[in-house]
CSV table of C-alpha atoms in Angstrom, one decimal:
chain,number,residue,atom,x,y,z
A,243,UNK,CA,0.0,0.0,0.0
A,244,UNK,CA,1.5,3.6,-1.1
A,245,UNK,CA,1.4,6.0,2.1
A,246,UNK,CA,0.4,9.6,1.4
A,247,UNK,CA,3.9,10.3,1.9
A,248,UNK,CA,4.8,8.0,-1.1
A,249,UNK,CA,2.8,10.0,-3.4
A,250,UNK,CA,4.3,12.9,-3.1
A,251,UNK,CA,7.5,11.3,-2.9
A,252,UNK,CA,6.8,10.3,-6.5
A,253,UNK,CA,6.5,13.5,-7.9
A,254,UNK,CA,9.6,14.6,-9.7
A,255,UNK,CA,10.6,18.1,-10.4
A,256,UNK,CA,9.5,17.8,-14.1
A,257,UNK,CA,6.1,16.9,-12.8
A,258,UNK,CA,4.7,20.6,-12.9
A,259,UNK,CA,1.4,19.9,-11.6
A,260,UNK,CA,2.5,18.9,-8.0
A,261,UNK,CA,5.9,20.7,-7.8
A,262,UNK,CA,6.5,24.2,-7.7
A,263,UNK,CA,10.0,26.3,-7.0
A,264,UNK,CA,8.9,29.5,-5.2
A,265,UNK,CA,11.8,31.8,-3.4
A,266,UNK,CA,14.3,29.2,-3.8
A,267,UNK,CA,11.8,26.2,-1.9
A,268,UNK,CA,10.6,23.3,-3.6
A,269,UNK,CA,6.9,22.8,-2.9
A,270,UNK,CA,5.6,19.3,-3.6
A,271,UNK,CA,1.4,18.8,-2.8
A,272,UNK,CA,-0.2,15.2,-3.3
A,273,UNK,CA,-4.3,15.2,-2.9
A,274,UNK,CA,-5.1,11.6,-2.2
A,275,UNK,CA,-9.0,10.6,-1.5
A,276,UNK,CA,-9.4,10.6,2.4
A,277,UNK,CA,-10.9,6.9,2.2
A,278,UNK,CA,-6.9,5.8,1.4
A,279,UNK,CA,-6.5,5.9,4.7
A,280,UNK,CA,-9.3,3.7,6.2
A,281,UNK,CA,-7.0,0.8,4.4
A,282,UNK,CA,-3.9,1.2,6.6
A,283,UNK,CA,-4.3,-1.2,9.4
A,284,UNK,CA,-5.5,0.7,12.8
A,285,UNK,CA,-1.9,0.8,13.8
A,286,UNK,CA,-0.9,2.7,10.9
A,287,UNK,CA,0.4,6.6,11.8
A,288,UNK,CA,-2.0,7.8,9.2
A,289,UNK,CA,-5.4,6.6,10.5
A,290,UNK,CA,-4.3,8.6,13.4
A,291,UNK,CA,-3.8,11.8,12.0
A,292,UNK,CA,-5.7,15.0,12.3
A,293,UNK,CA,-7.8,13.9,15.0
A,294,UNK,CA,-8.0,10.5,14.0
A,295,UNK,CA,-11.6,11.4,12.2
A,296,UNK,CA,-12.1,11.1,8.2
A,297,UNK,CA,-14.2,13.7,6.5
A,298,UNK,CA,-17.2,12.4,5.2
A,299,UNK,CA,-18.3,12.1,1.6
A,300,UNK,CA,-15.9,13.3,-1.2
A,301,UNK,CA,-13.2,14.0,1.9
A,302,UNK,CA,-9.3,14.3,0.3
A,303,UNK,CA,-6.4,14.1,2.6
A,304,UNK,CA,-3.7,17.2,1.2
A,305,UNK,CA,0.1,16.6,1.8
A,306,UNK,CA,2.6,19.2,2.0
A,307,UNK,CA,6.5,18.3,1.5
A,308,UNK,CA,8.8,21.9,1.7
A,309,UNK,CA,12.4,21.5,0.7
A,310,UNK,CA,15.0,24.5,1.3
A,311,UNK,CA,17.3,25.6,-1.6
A,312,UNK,CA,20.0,22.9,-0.7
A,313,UNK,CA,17.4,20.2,-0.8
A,314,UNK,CA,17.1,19.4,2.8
A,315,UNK,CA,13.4,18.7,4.0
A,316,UNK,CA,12.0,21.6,6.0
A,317,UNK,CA,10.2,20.4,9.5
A,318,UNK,CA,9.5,23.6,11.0
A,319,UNK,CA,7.0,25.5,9.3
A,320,UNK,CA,3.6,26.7,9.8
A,321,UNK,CA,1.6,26.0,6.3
A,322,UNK,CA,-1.2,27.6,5.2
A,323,UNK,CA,-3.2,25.8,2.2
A,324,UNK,CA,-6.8,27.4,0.4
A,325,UNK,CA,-8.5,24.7,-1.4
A,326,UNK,CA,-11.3,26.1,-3.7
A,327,UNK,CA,-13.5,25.1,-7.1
A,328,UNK,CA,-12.2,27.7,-9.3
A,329,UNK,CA,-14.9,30.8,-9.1
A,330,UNK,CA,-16.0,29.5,-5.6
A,331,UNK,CA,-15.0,30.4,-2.3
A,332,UNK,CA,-12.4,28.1,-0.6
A,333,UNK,CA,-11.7,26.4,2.4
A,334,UNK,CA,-8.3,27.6,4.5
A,335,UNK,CA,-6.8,25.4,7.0
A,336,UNK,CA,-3.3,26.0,8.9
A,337,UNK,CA,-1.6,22.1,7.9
A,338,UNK,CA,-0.4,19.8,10.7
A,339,UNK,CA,2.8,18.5,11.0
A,340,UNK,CA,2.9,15.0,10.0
A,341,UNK,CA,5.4,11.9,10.6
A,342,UNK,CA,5.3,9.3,8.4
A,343,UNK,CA,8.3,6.6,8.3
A,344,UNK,CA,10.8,9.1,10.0
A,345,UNK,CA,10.2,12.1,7.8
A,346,UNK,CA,8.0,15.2,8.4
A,347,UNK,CA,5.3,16.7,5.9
A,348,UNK,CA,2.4,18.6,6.4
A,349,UNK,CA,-1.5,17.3,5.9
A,350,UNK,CA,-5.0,18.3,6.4
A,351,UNK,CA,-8.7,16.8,5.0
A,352,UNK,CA,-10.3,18.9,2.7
A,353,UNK,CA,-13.9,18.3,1.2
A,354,UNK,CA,-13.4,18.5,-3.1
A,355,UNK,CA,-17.7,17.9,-3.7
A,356,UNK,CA,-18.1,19.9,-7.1
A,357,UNK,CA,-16.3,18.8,-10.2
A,358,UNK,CA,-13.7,20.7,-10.1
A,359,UNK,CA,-10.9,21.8,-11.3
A,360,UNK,CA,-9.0,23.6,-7.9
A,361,UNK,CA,-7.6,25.8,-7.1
A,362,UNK,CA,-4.9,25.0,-4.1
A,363,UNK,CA,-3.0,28.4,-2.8
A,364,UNK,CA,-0.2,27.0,-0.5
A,365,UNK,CA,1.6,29.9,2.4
A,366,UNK,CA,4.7,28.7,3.7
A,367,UNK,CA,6.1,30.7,7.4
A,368,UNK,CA,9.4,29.4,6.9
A,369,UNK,CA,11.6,30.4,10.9
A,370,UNK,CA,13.8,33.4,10.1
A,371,UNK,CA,12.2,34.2,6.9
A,372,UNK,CA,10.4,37.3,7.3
A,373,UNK,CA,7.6,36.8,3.4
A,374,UNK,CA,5.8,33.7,3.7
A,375,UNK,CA,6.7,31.0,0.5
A,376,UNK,CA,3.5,30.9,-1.6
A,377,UNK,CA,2.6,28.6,-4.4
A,378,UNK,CA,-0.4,27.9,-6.1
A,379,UNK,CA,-1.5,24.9,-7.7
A,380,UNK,CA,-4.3,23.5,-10.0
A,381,UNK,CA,-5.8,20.2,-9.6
A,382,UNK,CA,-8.9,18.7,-11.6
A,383,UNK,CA,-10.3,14.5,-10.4
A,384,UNK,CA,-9.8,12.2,-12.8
């Protein structure tokens, strides 16, 4: 079974649609349906997270991986992320830290119930950095 940490793993630099570089960061976003996560075994750090509580119908779980400019993963961070049908208003959450096999990423649900495409604005505080690190990605359900 992939973990949500596995799929954005996968995504190379080339792969625009879930990569940006913005202010020398590379922002990586996977959107994975929420119900993914009801087929980890109970044990499993993801059935766990945010509460421990899936969203109901048409629920997806966003993941966050930040890299700094020398490609080290960042694990401090407060992130931000606006999830909205294009021409509708959005949702905005503040992401929680996540640990998945050793290695920290940011996640929230998110409810995707029109048909889309989205809009997904991302605000990275970065520590010592005094302009957030913003990114904004489209994503449309196959």
């Amino acid at each position: 079974m992939t973990s949500l940490l596995g799929v954005v793993a996968s995504a190379s630099a080339a792969d625009s649609r879930q990569h940006i570089n913005a202010s020398g960061y590379d922002i990586y976003y996977g959107l994975v349906p929420a119900q993914v996560a009801t087929q980890h075994p109970q044990s499993h750090e993801e059935r766990t997270m945010h509460g421990g509580r899936l969203p109901a119908r048409d629920g997806y779980h966003l993941l966050i991986a930040l890299f700094d400019s020398g490609g080290a993963r960042v694990t401090q961070a407060e992130i931000r992320a606006t999830v909205a049908e294009l021409g509708m208003a959005g949702t905005s959450k503040v992401l929680e830290p996540m640990q998945i096999d050793g290695t920290t990423s940011f996640g929230g649900y998110f409810v995707l119930s029109g048909e889309g495409p989205y809009r997904i604005d991302v605000q990275a505080r970065v520590p010592d950095r005094a302009a957030p690190v913003e990114a904004v990605f489209e994503f449309k359900r196959r």
